[in-house]
Amino acid sequence: MTVVAPAAPPSRLRAEGPLRRVASRPEVGALVGAILVFAIFAILGGRSGFLSPAGFGGYLELAAQVGILGAAVTLLMIAGEFDLSIGSMVGAASIFLSLLISQFGVPPVVAIPLTFAFALAIGALNGWLVVKTRLPSFIVTLASQFVLRGTTIALTRAITQQTIVALPTGAASDPAFAPFATTLFKIDTGSFKMELVWWIIVVAVASWVLLRTRFGNWIFAVGGSPVAARYVGVPVNRVKIILFMATAASAALYACIVTPAVGSANVLVGTNLEFQAIITAVVGGTLLTGGYGSAIGSALGAFILGVTNLGIFYAGINTDWYLAVLGLLLFSASLVNQYVLRRASGTR
């Protein structure tokens, strides 16, 4: 007698094709957007210098500066939190660095690590307040934003009677600043600076942490469901505090790059950078609800912002429209992310 094997039960899992897997990646929408935005401004401003070495150097510099912040903010957003104080942290770190050197005679080689230590302490305080008070990070860091900016302005005026602190003559060219403010190479009239290297390093480290380490798994778990993450042993509070420290450290790095480049620190430097950093993350595919995102996507988002910032100028459009374009970018990216995520998950 022939024994007929029972038919295998139908799988409850829908087969996922390669196209769907690619489309579900958070970077895909940002990559398409980056190509589209670059092509538009290449057409509109190509004859005005957008495609020249100076143009490339200009928007890559802008992209690198905001991209350094965006990568750290992306990790924090994947964990389900926001840091609205990162712009004020840039200003506070820049003034702190300049005051140490110009007012207290601290050599740059010592002032730079002290600036990072100062930023890490503020970041740890932000994270500790969020996990201990259980207030939304939006509220805690919004308060921190005003406290940092107000304290920076008040103390700077009290110490120097001014709102701009200039570095002493020759300090900007101190060897300690070389890793932060060196021109890598020039092509014709275009300069390519050290922040490009820092941008690549920060994005590479953030991607490695997210995709290759246990801490990266913890970040996704905390952003997906903090309660479930605690049940499986994830140290939720520690993860959040470390990520707040990382965003503050990125602000200190930004300050160490721009302060010697300008030769001074302004109490208002970093204004609105918190929103640009969040936009790079959202444009790069990171969900505002946490649990989903990509550091590489944030780099593409930063590239879009840099290209848009200078592309408007090269296209002959009034630069007053830049903020309006940023708002439209944020809205459009949110819609695209929502659509892509629904298509990838099969929901409508």
Coordinates of C-alpha atoms in Angstrom, one line a residue:
M1 CA 0.0 0.0 0.0
T2 CA 1.3 3.4 -1.0
V3 CA 1.5 5.9 1.9
V4 CA 0.7 9.4 0.8
A5 CA 2.5 12.1 2.7
P6 CA 0.2 14.7 4.1
A7 CA 0.2 18.0 2.3
A8 CA 2.2 20.7 4.0
P9 CA 0.1 23.3 5.7
P10 CA -0.1 26.6 4.0
S11 CA 2.4 29.0 5.3
R12 CA 1.0 31.9 7.2
L13 CA 3.9 34.0 6.3
R14 CA 3.7 35.8 3.0
A15 CA 6.8 35.3 0.8
E16 CA 8.8 38.5 0.6
G17 CA 10.3 39.3 -2.8
P18 CA 13.6 41.0 -3.3
L19 CA 12.0 44.2 -4.5
R20 CA 9.9 44.4 -1.3
R21 CA 13.0 43.7 0.8
V22 CA 14.9 46.5 -0.9
A23 CA 11.9 48.9 -0.7
S24 CA 11.5 48.2 3.0
R25 CA 15.0 49.6 3.7
P26 CA 14.8 53.1 5.3
E27 CA 17.5 54.5 3.0
V28 CA 15.7 53.8 -0.3
G29 CA 13.4 56.8 -0.2
A30 CA 16.3 59.1 0.8
L31 CA 18.5 57.8 -2.0
V32 CA 15.8 58.4 -4.6
G33 CA 15.2 61.9 -3.0
A34 CA 18.9 62.7 -3.1
I35 CA 19.2 61.8 -6.8
L36 CA 16.1 63.8 -7.6
V37 CA 17.1 66.9 -5.7
F38 CA 20.6 66.8 -7.1
A39 CA 19.3 66.4 -10.7
I40 CA 16.9 69.3 -10.3
F41 CA 19.5 71.8 -9.0
A42 CA 22.1 70.5 -11.5
I43 CA 19.6 71.5 -14.3
L44 CA 18.6 74.8 -12.7
G45 CA 22.1 75.9 -11.4
G46 CA 24.5 73.9 -13.5
R47 CA 25.6 76.8 -15.5
S48 CA 26.0 79.0 -12.4
G49 CA 28.6 76.9 -10.7
F50 CA 26.5 74.2 -9.0
L51 CA 28.5 71.4 -10.7
S52 CA 31.9 73.2 -10.2
P53 CA 34.4 72.1 -7.6
A54 CA 33.5 75.1 -5.4
G55 CA 29.9 74.0 -5.6
F56 CA 30.7 70.4 -4.6
G57 CA 32.9 71.6 -1.8
G58 CA 30.3 74.0 -0.5
Y59 CA 27.3 71.7 -0.2
L60 CA 29.4 68.7 1.0
E61 CA 30.7 71.0 3.8
L62 CA 27.2 71.9 4.8
A63 CA 26.1 68.3 4.6
A64 CA 29.0 67.1 6.7
Q65 CA 28.3 69.6 9.5
V66 CA 24.6 68.8 9.9
G67 CA 25.3 65.1 9.1
I68 CA 27.5 64.7 12.1
L69 CA 24.7 65.8 14.3
G70 CA 22.1 63.9 12.3
A71 CA 23.8 60.5 12.7
A72 CA 23.7 60.8 16.5
V73 CA 20.2 62.2 16.5
T74 CA 19.1 59.3 14.4
L75 CA 20.2 56.7 16.9
L76 CA 18.4 58.6 19.6
M77 CA 15.2 58.8 17.5
I78 CA 15.4 55.1 16.8
A79 CA 15.4 54.6 20.5
G80 CA 12.2 56.7 20.7
E81 CA 13.6 59.9 22.1
F82 CA 14.3 63.5 20.9
D83 CA 17.0 66.0 21.8
L84 CA 15.9 69.5 21.1
S85 CA 18.9 70.9 23.0
I86 CA 21.6 69.9 20.5
G87 CA 21.6 73.3 18.8
S88 CA 22.1 75.1 22.1
M89 CA 24.7 72.5 23.1
V90 CA 26.7 73.5 20.0
G91 CA 26.6 77.1 21.1
A92 CA 27.5 76.3 24.7
A93 CA 30.3 74.0 23.7
S94 CA 31.7 76.6 21.3
I95 CA 31.6 79.4 23.9
F96 CA 33.0 77.0 26.6
L97 CA 36.0 76.2 24.3
S98 CA 36.7 79.8 23.4
L99 CA 36.4 81.1 26.9
L100 CA 38.8 78.4 28.2
I101 CA 41.4 79.4 25.6
S102 CA 40.9 83.2 25.4
Q103 CA 39.9 84.1 29.0
F104 CA 41.6 81.5 31.1
G105 CA 44.7 80.7 29.1
V106 CA 44.0 77.0 28.7
P107 CA 45.9 75.5 25.8
P108 CA 43.7 74.0 23.0
V109 CA 45.1 70.5 23.6
V110 CA 43.6 70.6 27.1
A111 CA 40.5 72.8 26.2
I112 CA 39.3 70.4 23.5
P113 CA 38.9 67.3 25.8
L114 CA 37.5 69.5 28.6
T115 CA 34.8 70.7 26.0
F116 CA 33.9 67.1 25.2
A117 CA 33.7 66.3 29.0
F118 CA 31.4 69.3 29.5
A119 CA 29.1 68.2 26.7
L120 CA 29.1 64.6 27.9
A121 CA 28.1 65.8 31.4
I122 CA 25.2 67.8 30.0
G123 CA 24.1 64.9 27.8
A124 CA 24.2 62.5 30.8
L125 CA 22.1 65.0 32.8
N126 CA 19.5 65.2 30.0
G127 CA 19.3 61.5 29.8
W128 CA 19.1 61.1 33.6
L129 CA 16.3 63.6 33.8
V130 CA 14.3 61.8 31.0
V131 CA 14.6 58.4 32.6
K132 CA 14.1 59.5 36.2
T133 CA 11.2 62.0 35.7
R134 CA 9.6 60.0 32.9
L135 CA 8.7 63.3 31.3
P136 CA 8.7 63.2 27.5
S137 CA 12.2 63.9 26.2
F138 CA 10.6 66.6 24.0
I139 CA 9.8 68.6 27.2
V140 CA 13.0 67.9 29.1
T141 CA 15.3 68.8 26.2
L142 CA 13.2 71.8 25.2
A143 CA 13.7 73.1 28.7
S144 CA 17.4 72.2 28.5
Q145 CA 17.6 74.1 25.2
F146 CA 16.4 77.4 26.8
V147 CA 18.5 76.9 29.9
L148 CA 21.7 76.2 27.9
R149 CA 21.1 79.1 25.5
G150 CA 20.2 81.6 28.3
T151 CA 23.0 80.6 30.5
T152 CA 25.5 80.8 27.6
I153 CA 24.4 84.3 26.8
A154 CA 24.3 85.5 30.4
L155 CA 27.7 84.1 31.4
T156 CA 29.4 85.2 28.2
R157 CA 28.2 88.8 28.7
A158 CA 29.1 88.7 32.4
I159 CA 32.7 87.5 31.6
T160 CA 33.5 89.3 28.4
Q161 CA 30.8 92.1 28.1
Q162 CA 30.2 90.7 24.5
T163 CA 28.3 87.9 22.8
I164 CA 31.2 86.9 20.5
V165 CA 34.4 85.4 22.0
A166 CA 37.4 85.6 19.6
L167 CA 40.2 83.1 19.8
P168 CA 43.6 84.6 20.6
T169 CA 45.9 85.3 17.6
G170 CA 47.3 82.0 16.3
A171 CA 45.1 79.8 18.4
A172 CA 43.0 78.7 15.5
S173 CA 46.1 77.3 13.8
D174 CA 47.2 75.4 16.9
P175 CA 48.2 71.8 16.0
A176 CA 45.5 70.6 18.4
F177 CA 42.9 71.9 16.0
A178 CA 44.4 70.3 13.0
P179 CA 42.2 67.1 13.2
F180 CA 39.1 69.3 13.2
A181 CA 39.8 72.3 10.9
T182 CA 42.2 71.3 8.2
T183 CA 41.7 71.6 4.5
L184 CA 42.1 68.1 3.0
F185 CA 42.7 69.1 -0.6
K186 CA 41.7 71.7 -3.2
I187 CA 40.4 71.3 -6.7
D188 CA 40.4 74.6 -8.6
T189 CA 38.4 76.9 -6.4
G190 CA 36.8 74.1 -4.4
S191 CA 38.0 73.2 -0.8
F192 CA 37.3 69.9 0.8
K193 CA 37.7 70.0 4.6
M194 CA 38.3 67.7 7.5
E195 CA 34.6 67.6 8.5
L196 CA 34.0 65.3 5.5
V197 CA 36.3 62.7 7.2
W198 CA 34.5 63.2 10.6
W199 CA 31.1 62.8 8.8
I200 CA 32.2 59.5 7.2
I201 CA 33.6 58.3 10.6
V202 CA 30.5 59.2 12.6
V203 CA 28.1 57.6 10.1
A204 CA 30.2 54.5 9.7
V205 CA 30.5 54.0 13.5
A206 CA 26.7 54.7 14.0
S207 CA 25.9 52.1 11.2
W208 CA 28.2 49.5 12.7
V209 CA 26.8 50.0 16.2
L210 CA 23.2 49.8 14.9
L211 CA 23.7 46.7 12.6
R212 CA 26.6 44.8 14.1
T213 CA 26.5 45.1 17.9
R214 CA 24.3 44.0 20.7
F215 CA 23.9 47.7 21.7
G216 CA 22.4 48.3 18.3
N217 CA 19.8 45.6 18.9
W218 CA 19.0 47.2 22.3
I219 CA 18.5 50.6 20.5
F220 CA 15.9 49.1 18.1
A221 CA 14.3 47.2 21.0
V222 CA 14.0 50.3 23.2
G223 CA 12.4 52.2 20.4
G224 CA 10.1 49.4 19.5
S225 CA 8.7 48.8 22.9
P226 CA 10.6 49.8 26.1
V227 CA 8.3 47.6 28.3
A228 CA 9.0 44.5 26.2
A229 CA 12.7 45.4 26.1
R230 CA 12.9 45.5 29.9
Y231 CA 11.2 42.1 30.1
V232 CA 14.0 40.6 28.0
G233 CA 16.7 42.2 30.0
V234 CA 17.6 45.3 28.0
P235 CA 19.0 48.1 30.2
V236 CA 16.6 50.7 28.8
N237 CA 17.7 53.6 31.0
R238 CA 21.4 53.0 30.3
V239 CA 20.8 52.9 26.6
K240 CA 18.9 56.1 26.6
I241 CA 21.5 58.0 28.8
I242 CA 24.3 56.8 26.5
L243 CA 22.5 58.0 23.4
F244 CA 21.8 61.4 25.0
M245 CA 25.6 61.6 25.7
A246 CA 26.3 60.7 22.1
T247 CA 24.2 63.6 20.8
A248 CA 25.9 66.0 23.1
A249 CA 29.3 64.7 22.0
S250 CA 28.4 65.2 18.4
A251 CA 27.5 68.8 19.3
A252 CA 31.0 69.2 20.9
L253 CA 32.6 67.8 17.8
Y254 CA 30.7 70.3 15.7
A255 CA 31.9 73.1 18.0
C256 CA 35.5 72.0 17.6
I257 CA 35.1 72.1 13.8
V258 CA 33.5 75.5 13.4
T259 CA 35.1 77.5 16.2
P260 CA 38.7 77.4 14.8
A261 CA 37.4 77.7 11.2
V262 CA 35.6 81.0 12.1
G263 CA 38.2 82.1 14.7
S264 CA 35.6 82.9 17.3
A265 CA 32.5 81.7 19.1
N266 CA 29.0 83.3 18.9
V267 CA 26.4 82.7 21.6
L268 CA 23.8 82.1 18.9
V269 CA 25.8 79.6 16.8
G270 CA 23.8 76.3 16.5
T271 CA 20.4 78.1 16.4
N272 CA 17.8 75.8 14.7
L273 CA 20.4 73.1 14.2
E274 CA 18.2 70.7 16.3
F275 CA 15.5 70.9 13.7
Q276 CA 17.8 70.4 10.8
A277 CA 19.3 67.3 12.5
I278 CA 15.8 65.9 13.0
I279 CA 15.0 66.6 9.4
T280 CA 18.0 64.7 8.2
A281 CA 16.9 61.7 10.3
V282 CA 13.3 61.9 9.0
V283 CA 14.3 62.5 5.4
G284 CA 16.7 59.5 5.8
G285 CA 13.8 57.2 6.7
T286 CA 13.8 57.3 10.5
L287 CA 10.4 57.1 12.0
L288 CA 9.3 59.7 14.6
T289 CA 7.7 56.9 16.6
G290 CA 11.1 55.1 17.0
G291 CA 12.2 51.5 16.4
Y292 CA 13.0 52.1 12.7
G293 CA 15.7 54.1 10.9
S294 CA 19.2 54.2 9.5
A295 CA 22.4 56.2 10.0
I296 CA 23.2 55.9 6.3
G297 CA 19.7 57.3 5.5
S298 CA 20.5 60.3 7.8
A299 CA 23.7 60.9 5.8
L300 CA 21.6 61.0 2.6
G301 CA 19.2 63.3 4.3
A302 CA 22.1 65.6 5.3
F303 CA 23.3 65.5 1.7
I304 CA 19.8 66.6 0.5
L305 CA 19.8 69.5 3.0
G306 CA 23.3 70.6 1.9
V307 CA 22.4 70.4 -1.8
T308 CA 19.2 72.3 -1.2
N309 CA 20.9 75.0 0.9
L310 CA 23.4 75.9 -1.8
G311 CA 21.3 74.7 -4.8
I312 CA 18.8 77.5 -4.2
F313 CA 21.6 80.0 -4.4
Y314 CA 23.1 78.6 -7.6
A315 CA 19.6 78.3 -9.2
G316 CA 19.1 82.0 -8.7
I317 CA 16.2 81.5 -6.3
N318 CA 15.8 83.9 -3.4
T319 CA 17.5 82.2 -0.4
D320 CA 14.7 83.4 1.9
W321 CA 12.8 80.4 0.6
Y322 CA 15.2 77.9 2.2
L323 CA 13.2 77.4 5.4
A324 CA 10.0 77.0 3.4
V325 CA 11.7 74.3 1.3
L326 CA 13.0 72.6 4.5
G327 CA 9.4 72.4 5.8
L328 CA 8.1 70.9 2.6
L329 CA 11.0 68.4 2.6
L330 CA 10.1 67.3 6.1
F331 CA 6.4 66.9 5.2
S332 CA 7.1 65.1 2.0
A333 CA 9.6 62.8 3.6
S334 CA 7.2 61.9 6.3
L335 CA 4.5 61.0 3.8
V336 CA 7.0 58.9 1.7
N337 CA 8.2 57.1 4.8
Q338 CA 4.7 56.3 5.8
Y339 CA 3.8 55.0 2.4
V340 CA 7.0 52.9 2.0
L341 CA 6.5 51.4 5.5
R342 CA 2.9 50.5 4.7
R343 CA 3.8 49.0 1.4
A344 CA 6.6 47.0 3.0
S345 CA 4.4 45.7 5.8
G346 CA 1.5 45.0 3.5
T347 CA -0.9 47.2 5.4
R348 CA -3.0 49.9 3.9

